[in-house]
PDB file of C-alpha atoms in Angstrom:
ATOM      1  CA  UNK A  23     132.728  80.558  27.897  1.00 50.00           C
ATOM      2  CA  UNK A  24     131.160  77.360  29.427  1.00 51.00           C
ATOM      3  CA  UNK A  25     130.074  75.115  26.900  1.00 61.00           C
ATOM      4  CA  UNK A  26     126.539  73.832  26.905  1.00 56.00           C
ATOM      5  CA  UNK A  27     127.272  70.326  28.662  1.00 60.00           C
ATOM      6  CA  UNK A  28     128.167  72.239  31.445  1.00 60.00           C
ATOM      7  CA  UNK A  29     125.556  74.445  31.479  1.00 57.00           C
ATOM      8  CA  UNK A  30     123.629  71.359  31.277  1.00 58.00           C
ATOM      9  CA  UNK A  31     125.344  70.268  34.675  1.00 56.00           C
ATOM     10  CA  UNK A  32     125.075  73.405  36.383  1.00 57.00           C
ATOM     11  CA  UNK A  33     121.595  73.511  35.766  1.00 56.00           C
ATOM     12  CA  UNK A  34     121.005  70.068  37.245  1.00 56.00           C
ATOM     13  CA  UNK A  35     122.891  71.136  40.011  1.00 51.00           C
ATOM     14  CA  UNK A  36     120.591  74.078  40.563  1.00 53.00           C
ATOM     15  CA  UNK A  37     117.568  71.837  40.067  1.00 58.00           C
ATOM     16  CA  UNK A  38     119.076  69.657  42.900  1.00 50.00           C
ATOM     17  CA  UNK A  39     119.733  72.330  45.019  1.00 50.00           C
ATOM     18  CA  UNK A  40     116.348  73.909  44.655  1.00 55.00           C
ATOM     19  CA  UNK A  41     114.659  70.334  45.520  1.00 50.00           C
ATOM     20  CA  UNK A  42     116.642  69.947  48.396  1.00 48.00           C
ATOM     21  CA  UNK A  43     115.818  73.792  50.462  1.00 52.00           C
ATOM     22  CA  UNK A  44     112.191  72.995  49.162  1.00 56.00           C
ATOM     23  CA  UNK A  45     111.224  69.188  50.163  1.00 52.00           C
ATOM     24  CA  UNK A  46     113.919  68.471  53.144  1.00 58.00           C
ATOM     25  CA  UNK A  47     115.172  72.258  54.439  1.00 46.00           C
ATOM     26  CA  UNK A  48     111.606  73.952  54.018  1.00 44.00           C
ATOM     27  CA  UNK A  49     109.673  71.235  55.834  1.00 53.00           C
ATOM     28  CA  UNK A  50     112.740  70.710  58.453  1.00 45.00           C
ATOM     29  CA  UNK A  51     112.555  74.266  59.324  1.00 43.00           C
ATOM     30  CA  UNK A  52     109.032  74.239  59.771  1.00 44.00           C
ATOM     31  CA  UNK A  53     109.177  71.000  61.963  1.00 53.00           C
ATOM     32  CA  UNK A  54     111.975  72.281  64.141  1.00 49.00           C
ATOM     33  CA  UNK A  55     111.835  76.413  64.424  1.00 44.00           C
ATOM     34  CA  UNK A  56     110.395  77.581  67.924  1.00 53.00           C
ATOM     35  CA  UNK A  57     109.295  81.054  67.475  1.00 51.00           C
ATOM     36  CA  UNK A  58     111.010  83.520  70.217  1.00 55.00           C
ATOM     37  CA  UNK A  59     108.252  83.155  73.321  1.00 66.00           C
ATOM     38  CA  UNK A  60     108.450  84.740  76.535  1.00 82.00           C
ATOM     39  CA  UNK A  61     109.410  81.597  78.369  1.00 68.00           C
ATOM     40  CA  UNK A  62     112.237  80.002  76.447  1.00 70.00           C
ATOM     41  CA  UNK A  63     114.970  81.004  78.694  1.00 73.00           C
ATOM     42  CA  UNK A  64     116.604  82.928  75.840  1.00 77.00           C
ATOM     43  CA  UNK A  65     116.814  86.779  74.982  1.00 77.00           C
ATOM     44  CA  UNK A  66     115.336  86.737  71.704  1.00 80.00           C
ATOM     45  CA  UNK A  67     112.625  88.733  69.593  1.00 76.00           C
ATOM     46  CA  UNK A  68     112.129  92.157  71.205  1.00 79.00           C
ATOM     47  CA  UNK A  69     113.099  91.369  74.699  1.00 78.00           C
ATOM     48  CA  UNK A  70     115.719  93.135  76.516  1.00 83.00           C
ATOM     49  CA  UNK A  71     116.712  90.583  78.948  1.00 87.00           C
ATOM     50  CA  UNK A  72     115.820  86.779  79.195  1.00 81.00           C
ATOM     51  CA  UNK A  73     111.984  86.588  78.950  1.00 82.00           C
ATOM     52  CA  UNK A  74     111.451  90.397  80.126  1.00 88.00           C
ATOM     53  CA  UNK A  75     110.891  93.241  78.851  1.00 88.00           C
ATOM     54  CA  UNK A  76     109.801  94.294  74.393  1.00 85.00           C
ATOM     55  CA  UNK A  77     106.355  92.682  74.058  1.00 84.00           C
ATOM     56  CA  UNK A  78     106.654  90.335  77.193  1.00 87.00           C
ATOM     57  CA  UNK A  79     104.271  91.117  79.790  1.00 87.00           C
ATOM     58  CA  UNK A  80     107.189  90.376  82.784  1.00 89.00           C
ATOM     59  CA  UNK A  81     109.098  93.579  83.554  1.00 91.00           C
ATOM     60  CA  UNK A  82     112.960  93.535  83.189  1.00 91.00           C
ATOM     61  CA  UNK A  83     114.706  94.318  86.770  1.00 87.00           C
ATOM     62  CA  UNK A  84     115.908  97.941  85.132  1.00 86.00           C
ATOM     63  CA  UNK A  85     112.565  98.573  84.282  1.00 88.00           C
ATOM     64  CA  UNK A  86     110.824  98.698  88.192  1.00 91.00           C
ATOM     65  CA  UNK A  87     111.613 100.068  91.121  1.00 93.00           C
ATOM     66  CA  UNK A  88     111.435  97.302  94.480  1.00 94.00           C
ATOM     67  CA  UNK A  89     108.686  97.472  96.395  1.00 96.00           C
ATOM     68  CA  UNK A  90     109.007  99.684  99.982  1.00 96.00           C
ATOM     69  CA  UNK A  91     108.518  97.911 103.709  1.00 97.00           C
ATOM     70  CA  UNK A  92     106.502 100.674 105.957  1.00 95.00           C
ATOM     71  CA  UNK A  93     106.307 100.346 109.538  1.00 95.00           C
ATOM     72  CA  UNK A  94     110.042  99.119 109.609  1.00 92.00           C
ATOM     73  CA  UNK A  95     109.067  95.669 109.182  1.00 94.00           C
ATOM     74  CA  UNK A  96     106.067  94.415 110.778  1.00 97.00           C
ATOM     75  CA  UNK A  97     103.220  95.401 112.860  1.00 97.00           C
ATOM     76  CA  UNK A  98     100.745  92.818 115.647  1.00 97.00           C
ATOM     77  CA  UNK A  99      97.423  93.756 117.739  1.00 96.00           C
ATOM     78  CA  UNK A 100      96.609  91.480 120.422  1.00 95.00           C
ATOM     79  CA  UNK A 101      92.898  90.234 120.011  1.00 94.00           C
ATOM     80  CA  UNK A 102      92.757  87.462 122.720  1.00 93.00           C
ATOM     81  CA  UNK A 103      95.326  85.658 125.357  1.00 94.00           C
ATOM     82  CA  UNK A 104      97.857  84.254 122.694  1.00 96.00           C
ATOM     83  CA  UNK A 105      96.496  85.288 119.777  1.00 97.00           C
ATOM     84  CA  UNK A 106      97.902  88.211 117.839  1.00 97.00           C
ATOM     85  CA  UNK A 107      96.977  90.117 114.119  1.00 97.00           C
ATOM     86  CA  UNK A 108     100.198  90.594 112.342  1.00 98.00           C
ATOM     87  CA  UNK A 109     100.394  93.057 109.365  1.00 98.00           C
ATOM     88  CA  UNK A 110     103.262  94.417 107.141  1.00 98.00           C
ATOM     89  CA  UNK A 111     102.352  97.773 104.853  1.00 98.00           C
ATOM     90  CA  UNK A 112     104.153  97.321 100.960  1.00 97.00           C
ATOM     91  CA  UNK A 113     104.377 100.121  99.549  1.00 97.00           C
ATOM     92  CA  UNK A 114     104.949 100.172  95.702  1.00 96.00           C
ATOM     93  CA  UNK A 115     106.059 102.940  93.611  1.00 95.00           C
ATOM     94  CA  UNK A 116     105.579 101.483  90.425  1.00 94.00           C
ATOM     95  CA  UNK A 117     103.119 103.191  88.151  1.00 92.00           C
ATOM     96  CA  UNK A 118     102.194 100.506  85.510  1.00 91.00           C
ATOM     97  CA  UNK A 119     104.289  97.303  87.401  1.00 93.00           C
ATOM     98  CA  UNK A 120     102.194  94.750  88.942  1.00 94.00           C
ATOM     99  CA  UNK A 121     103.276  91.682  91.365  1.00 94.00           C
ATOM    100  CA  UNK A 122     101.348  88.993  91.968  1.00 92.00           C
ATOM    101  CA  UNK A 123     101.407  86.514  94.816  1.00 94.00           C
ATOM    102  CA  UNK A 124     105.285  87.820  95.771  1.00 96.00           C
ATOM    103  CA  UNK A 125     105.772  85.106  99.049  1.00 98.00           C
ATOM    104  CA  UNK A 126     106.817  86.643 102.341  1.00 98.00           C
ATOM    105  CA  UNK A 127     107.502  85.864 105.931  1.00 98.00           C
ATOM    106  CA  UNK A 128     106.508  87.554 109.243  1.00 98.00           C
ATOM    107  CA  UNK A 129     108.192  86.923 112.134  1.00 98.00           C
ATOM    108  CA  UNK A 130     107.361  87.435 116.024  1.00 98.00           C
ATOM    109  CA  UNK A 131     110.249  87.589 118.692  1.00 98.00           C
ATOM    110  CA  UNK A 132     109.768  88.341 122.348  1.00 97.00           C
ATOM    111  CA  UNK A 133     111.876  91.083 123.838  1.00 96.00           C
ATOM    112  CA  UNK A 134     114.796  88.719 124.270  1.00 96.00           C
ATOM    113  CA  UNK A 135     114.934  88.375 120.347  1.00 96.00           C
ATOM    114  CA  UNK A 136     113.989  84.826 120.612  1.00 97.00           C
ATOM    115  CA  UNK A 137     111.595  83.412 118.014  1.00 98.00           C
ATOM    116  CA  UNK A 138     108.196  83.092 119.112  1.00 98.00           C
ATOM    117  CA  UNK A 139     106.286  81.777 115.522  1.00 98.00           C
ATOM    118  CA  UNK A 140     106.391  82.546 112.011  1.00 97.00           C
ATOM    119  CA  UNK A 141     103.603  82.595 109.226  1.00 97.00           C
ATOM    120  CA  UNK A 142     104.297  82.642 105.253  1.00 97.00           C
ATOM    121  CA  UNK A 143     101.777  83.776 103.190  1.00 97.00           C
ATOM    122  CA  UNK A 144     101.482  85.673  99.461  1.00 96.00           C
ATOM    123  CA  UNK A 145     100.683  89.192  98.913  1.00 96.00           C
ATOM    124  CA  UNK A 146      99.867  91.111  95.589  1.00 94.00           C
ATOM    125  CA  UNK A 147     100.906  94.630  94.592  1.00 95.00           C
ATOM    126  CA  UNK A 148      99.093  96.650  92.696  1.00 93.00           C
ATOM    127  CA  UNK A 149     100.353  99.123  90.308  1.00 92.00           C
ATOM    128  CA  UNK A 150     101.103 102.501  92.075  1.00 91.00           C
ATOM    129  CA  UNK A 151      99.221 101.521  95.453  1.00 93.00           C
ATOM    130  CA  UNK A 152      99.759 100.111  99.264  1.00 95.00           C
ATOM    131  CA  UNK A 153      98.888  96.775 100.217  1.00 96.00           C
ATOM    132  CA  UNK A 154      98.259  94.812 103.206  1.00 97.00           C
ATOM    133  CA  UNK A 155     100.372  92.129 103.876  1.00 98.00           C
ATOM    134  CA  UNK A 156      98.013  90.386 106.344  1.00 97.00           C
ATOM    135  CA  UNK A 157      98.265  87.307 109.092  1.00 97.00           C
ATOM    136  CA  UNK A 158      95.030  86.921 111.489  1.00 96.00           C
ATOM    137  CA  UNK A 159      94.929  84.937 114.774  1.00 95.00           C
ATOM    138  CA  UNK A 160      98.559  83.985 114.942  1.00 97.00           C
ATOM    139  CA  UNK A 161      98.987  81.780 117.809  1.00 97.00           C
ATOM    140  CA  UNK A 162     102.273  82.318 120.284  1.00 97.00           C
ATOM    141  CA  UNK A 163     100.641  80.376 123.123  1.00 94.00           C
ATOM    142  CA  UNK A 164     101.597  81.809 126.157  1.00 93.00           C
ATOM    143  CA  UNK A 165     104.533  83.670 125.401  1.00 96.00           C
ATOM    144  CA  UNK A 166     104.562  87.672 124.365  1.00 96.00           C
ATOM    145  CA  UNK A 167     105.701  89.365 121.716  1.00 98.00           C
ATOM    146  CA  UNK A 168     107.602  92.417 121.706  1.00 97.00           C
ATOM    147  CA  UNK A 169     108.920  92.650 117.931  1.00 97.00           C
ATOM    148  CA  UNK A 170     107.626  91.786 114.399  1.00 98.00           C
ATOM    149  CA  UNK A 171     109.453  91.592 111.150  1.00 98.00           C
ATOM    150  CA  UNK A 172     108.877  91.280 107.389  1.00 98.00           C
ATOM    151  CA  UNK A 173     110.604  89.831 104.705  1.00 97.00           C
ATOM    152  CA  UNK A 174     109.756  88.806 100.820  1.00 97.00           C
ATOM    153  CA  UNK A 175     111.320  85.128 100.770  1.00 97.00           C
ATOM    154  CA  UNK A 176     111.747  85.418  97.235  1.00 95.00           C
ATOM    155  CA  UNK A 177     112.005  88.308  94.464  1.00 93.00           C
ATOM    156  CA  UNK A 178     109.027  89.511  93.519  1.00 94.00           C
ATOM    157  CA  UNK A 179     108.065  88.509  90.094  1.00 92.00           C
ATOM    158  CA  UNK A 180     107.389  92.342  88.181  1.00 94.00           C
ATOM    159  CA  UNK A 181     104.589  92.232  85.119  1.00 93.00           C
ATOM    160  CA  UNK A 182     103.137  95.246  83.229  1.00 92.00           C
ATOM    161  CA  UNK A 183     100.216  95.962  84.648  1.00 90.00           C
ATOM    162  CA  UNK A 184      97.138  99.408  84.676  1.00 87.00           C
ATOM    163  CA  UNK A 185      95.919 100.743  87.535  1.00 87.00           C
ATOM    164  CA  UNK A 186      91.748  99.551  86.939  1.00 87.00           C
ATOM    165  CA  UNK A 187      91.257 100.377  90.787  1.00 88.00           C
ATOM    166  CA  UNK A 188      90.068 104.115  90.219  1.00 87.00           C
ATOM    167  CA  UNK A 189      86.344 103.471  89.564  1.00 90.00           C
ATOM    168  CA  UNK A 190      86.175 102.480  93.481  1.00 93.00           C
ATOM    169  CA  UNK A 191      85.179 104.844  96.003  1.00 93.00           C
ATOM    170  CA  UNK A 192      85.487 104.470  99.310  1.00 95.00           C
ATOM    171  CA  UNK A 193      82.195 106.582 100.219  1.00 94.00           C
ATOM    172  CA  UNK A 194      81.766 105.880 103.929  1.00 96.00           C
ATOM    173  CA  UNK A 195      83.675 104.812 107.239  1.00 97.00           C
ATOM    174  CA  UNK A 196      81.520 104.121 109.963  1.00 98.00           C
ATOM    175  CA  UNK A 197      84.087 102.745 113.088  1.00 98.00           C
ATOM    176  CA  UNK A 198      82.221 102.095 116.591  1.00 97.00           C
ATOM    177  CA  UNK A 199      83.133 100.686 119.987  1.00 96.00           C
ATOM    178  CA  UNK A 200      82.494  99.908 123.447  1.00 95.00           C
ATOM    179  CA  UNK A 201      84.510  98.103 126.354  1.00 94.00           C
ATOM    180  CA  UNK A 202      84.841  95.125 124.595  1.00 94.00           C
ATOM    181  CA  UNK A 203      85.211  95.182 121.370  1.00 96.00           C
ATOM    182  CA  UNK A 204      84.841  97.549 117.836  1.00 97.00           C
ATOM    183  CA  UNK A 205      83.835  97.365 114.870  1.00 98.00           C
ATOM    184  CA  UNK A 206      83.776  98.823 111.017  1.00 98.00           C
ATOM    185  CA  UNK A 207      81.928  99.268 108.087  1.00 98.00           C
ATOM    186  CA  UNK A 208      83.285 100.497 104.913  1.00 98.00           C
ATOM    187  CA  UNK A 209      80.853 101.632 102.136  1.00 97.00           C
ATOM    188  CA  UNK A 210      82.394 101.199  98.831  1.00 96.00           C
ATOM    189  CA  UNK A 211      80.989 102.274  95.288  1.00 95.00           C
ATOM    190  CA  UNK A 212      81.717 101.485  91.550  1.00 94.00           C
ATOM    191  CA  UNK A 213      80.838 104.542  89.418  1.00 89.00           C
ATOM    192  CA  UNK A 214      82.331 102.550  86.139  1.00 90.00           C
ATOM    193  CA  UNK A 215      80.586 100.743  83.690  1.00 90.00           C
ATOM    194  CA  UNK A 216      81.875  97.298  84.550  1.00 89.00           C
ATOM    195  CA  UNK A 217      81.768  95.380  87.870  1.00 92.00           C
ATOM    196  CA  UNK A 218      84.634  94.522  89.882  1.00 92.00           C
ATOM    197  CA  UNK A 219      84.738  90.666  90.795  1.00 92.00           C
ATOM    198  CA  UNK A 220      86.690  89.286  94.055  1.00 93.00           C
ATOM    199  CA  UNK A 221      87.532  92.510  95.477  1.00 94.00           C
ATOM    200  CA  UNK A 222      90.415  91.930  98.416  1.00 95.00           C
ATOM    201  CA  UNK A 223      89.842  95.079 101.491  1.00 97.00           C
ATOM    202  CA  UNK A 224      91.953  95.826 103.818  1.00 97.00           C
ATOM    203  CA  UNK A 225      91.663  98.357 106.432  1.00 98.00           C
ATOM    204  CA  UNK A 226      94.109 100.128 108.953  1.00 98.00           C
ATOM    205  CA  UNK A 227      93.596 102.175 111.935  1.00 98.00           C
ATOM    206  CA  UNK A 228      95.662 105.010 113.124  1.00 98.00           C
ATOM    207  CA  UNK A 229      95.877 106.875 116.128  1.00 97.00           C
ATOM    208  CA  UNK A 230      96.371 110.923 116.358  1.00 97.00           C
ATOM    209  CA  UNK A 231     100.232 110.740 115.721  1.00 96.00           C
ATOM    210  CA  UNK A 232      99.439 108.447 112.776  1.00 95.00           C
ATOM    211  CA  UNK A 233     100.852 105.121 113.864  1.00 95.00           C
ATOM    212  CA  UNK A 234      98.975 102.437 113.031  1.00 96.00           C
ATOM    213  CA  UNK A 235      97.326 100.367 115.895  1.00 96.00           C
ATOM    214  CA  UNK A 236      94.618  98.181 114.258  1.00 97.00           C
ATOM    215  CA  UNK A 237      93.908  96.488 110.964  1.00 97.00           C
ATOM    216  CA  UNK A 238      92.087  93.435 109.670  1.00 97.00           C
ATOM    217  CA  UNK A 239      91.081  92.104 105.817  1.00 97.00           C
ATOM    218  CA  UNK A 240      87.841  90.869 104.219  1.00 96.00           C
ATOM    219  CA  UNK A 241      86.623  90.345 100.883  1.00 95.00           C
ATOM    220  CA  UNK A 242      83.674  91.282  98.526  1.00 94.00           C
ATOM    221  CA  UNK A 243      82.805  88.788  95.846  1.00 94.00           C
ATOM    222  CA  UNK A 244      81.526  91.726  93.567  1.00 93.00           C
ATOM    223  CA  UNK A 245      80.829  95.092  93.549  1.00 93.00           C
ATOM    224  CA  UNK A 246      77.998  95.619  90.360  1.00 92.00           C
ATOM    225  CA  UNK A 247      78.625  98.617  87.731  1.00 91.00           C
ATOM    226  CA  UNK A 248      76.807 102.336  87.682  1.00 85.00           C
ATOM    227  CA  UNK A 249      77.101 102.974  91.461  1.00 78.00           C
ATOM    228  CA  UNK A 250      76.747  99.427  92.503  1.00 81.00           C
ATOM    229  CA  UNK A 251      77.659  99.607  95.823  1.00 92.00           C
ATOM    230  CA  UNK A 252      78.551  97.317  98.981  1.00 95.00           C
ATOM    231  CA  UNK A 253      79.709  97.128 102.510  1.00 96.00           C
ATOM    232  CA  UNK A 254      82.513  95.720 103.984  1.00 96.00           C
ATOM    233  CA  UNK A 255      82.286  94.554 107.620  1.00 97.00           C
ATOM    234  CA  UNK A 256      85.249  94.246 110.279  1.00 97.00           C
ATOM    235  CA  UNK A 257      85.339  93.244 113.730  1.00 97.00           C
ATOM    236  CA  UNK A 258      88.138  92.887 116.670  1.00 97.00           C
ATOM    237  CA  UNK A 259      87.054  91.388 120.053  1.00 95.00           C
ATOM    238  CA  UNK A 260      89.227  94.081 121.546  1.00 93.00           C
ATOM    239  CA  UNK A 261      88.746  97.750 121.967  1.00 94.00           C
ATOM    240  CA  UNK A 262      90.945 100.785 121.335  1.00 94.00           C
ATOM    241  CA  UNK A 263      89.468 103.257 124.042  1.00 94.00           C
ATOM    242  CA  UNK A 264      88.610 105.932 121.245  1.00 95.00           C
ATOM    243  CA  UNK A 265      92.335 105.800 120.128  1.00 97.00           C
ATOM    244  CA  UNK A 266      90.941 105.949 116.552  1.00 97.00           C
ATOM    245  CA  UNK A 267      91.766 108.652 114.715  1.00 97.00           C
ATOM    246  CA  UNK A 268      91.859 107.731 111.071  1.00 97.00           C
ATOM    247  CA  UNK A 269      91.197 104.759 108.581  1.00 98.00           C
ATOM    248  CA  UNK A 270      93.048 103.963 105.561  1.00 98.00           C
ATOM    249  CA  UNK A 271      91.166 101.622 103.381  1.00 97.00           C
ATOM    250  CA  UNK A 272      92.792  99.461 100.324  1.00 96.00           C
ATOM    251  CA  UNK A 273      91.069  97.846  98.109  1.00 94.00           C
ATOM    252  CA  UNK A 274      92.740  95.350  95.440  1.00 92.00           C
ATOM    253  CA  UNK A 275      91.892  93.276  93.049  1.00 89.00           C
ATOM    254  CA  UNK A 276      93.899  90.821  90.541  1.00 83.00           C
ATOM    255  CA  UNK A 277      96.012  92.893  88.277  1.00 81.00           C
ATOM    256  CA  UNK A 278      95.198  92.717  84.609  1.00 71.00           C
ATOM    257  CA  UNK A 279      98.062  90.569  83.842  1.00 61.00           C
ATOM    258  CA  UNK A 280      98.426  89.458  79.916  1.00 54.00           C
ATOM    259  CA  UNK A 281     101.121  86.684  79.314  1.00 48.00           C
ATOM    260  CA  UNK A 282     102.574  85.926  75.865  1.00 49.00           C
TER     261      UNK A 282
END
């Protein structure tokens, strides 16, 4: 049985030891401990990779699936002597997985495979909807291209994201023409309670075996709630000699996004 001098000591020593966890470990722990965030380059808290998946708002690469090229590759319409729209149709089959501002490039070769130009640009996928990857007026001089090509320079970036883009209707498509040139106006609506704000359209044109053989982009600042309701204008100084069978119209906005 201990005696009581060294109970004395022990509880000195406990007194000690208490002091210490509660003036230098408490307040060093406190000074020093970075809570798990989503952009610590570690796999902590509830992710399931680094800085992906749990409660961060970026998608893990099991959790998506990658993003589909239509048109194998890339698509151009001549509009004046050297100066060509090119367009590439992503198609994404994710139903709540967003991508915003994934970097491409399209290319133009002329039927020798030679390079002709290239543009880079950014394009944004929506959850569970097409998009328009979209390059206007791209200059090739005097040459002539016979090919076009796609490619996203970079992985795209995957976030959780909602499809908000169902209170939009697309209510009317009136497409004219004449020798020179055609035109388009698309009449969309917003049936929700809450306006839509920098609303990206883009528009393509098909033919009667549905290949695609116009398209152009514009964009409405805002489109006001309870059947608010605006028009979106396009015009091509070309014309398509009544080629025009069908329009697709896409509509996009910035995904709802939420970082932690």
């Amino acid at each position: 049985m201990a005696s009581w001098s060294t109970r004395r000591k022990l509880n000195y020593a406990l007194i000690v030891v208490f002091a210490v966890i509660i003036f230098i470990a408490v307040p060093a722990f406190l000074i020093f401990y970075k809570a798990p965030t989503c952009f610590d380059g570690k796999m902590n808290g509830d992710e399931t990779g680094y800085d992906c998946g749990g409660s961060c708002s970026r998608l893990c690469q099991s959790a998506f699936l990658p993003p589909r090229v239509g048109w194998g590759g890339a698509k151009f319409e001549k509009l004046a002597d050297g100066l060509y729209n090119v367009a590439s149709y992503i198609i994404n089959p994710n139903m709540t997985g967003a991508a915003v501002d994934a970097p491409y490039k399209m290319s133009l070769y002329d039927d020798r495979g030679i390079l002709i130009t290239e543009r880079e640009g950014k394009v944004t996928l929506y959850p569970h909807r097409n998009s328009l990857a979209f390059q206007t007026a791209v200059d090739v001089e005097k040459r002539i291209p016979a090919k076009a090509t796609f490619e996203f320079t970079s992985a795209p970036l995957w976030f959780k994201s909602e499809d908000n883009l169902g209170g939009i209707t697309v209510t009317d498509k009136k497409y004219q023409e004449d020798d020179t040139s055609s035109s388009l106006e698309v009449t969309l609506e917003n049936k929700t309670l809450i306006p839509y704000e920098n609303i990206q359209v883009s528009v393509i044109l098909y033919d009667i075996d549905g290949n695609a053989i116009g398209f152009s982009q514009t964009h409405i600042d805002s489109l006001a709630p309870r059947v608010g309701k605006e028009i979106a204008p396009f015009t091509w100084p070309t014309t398509r000699n009544g080629r025009v069978t069908s329009i697709e119209v896409v509509p996009s906005i910035q995904p709802s996004v939420s970082v932690r």
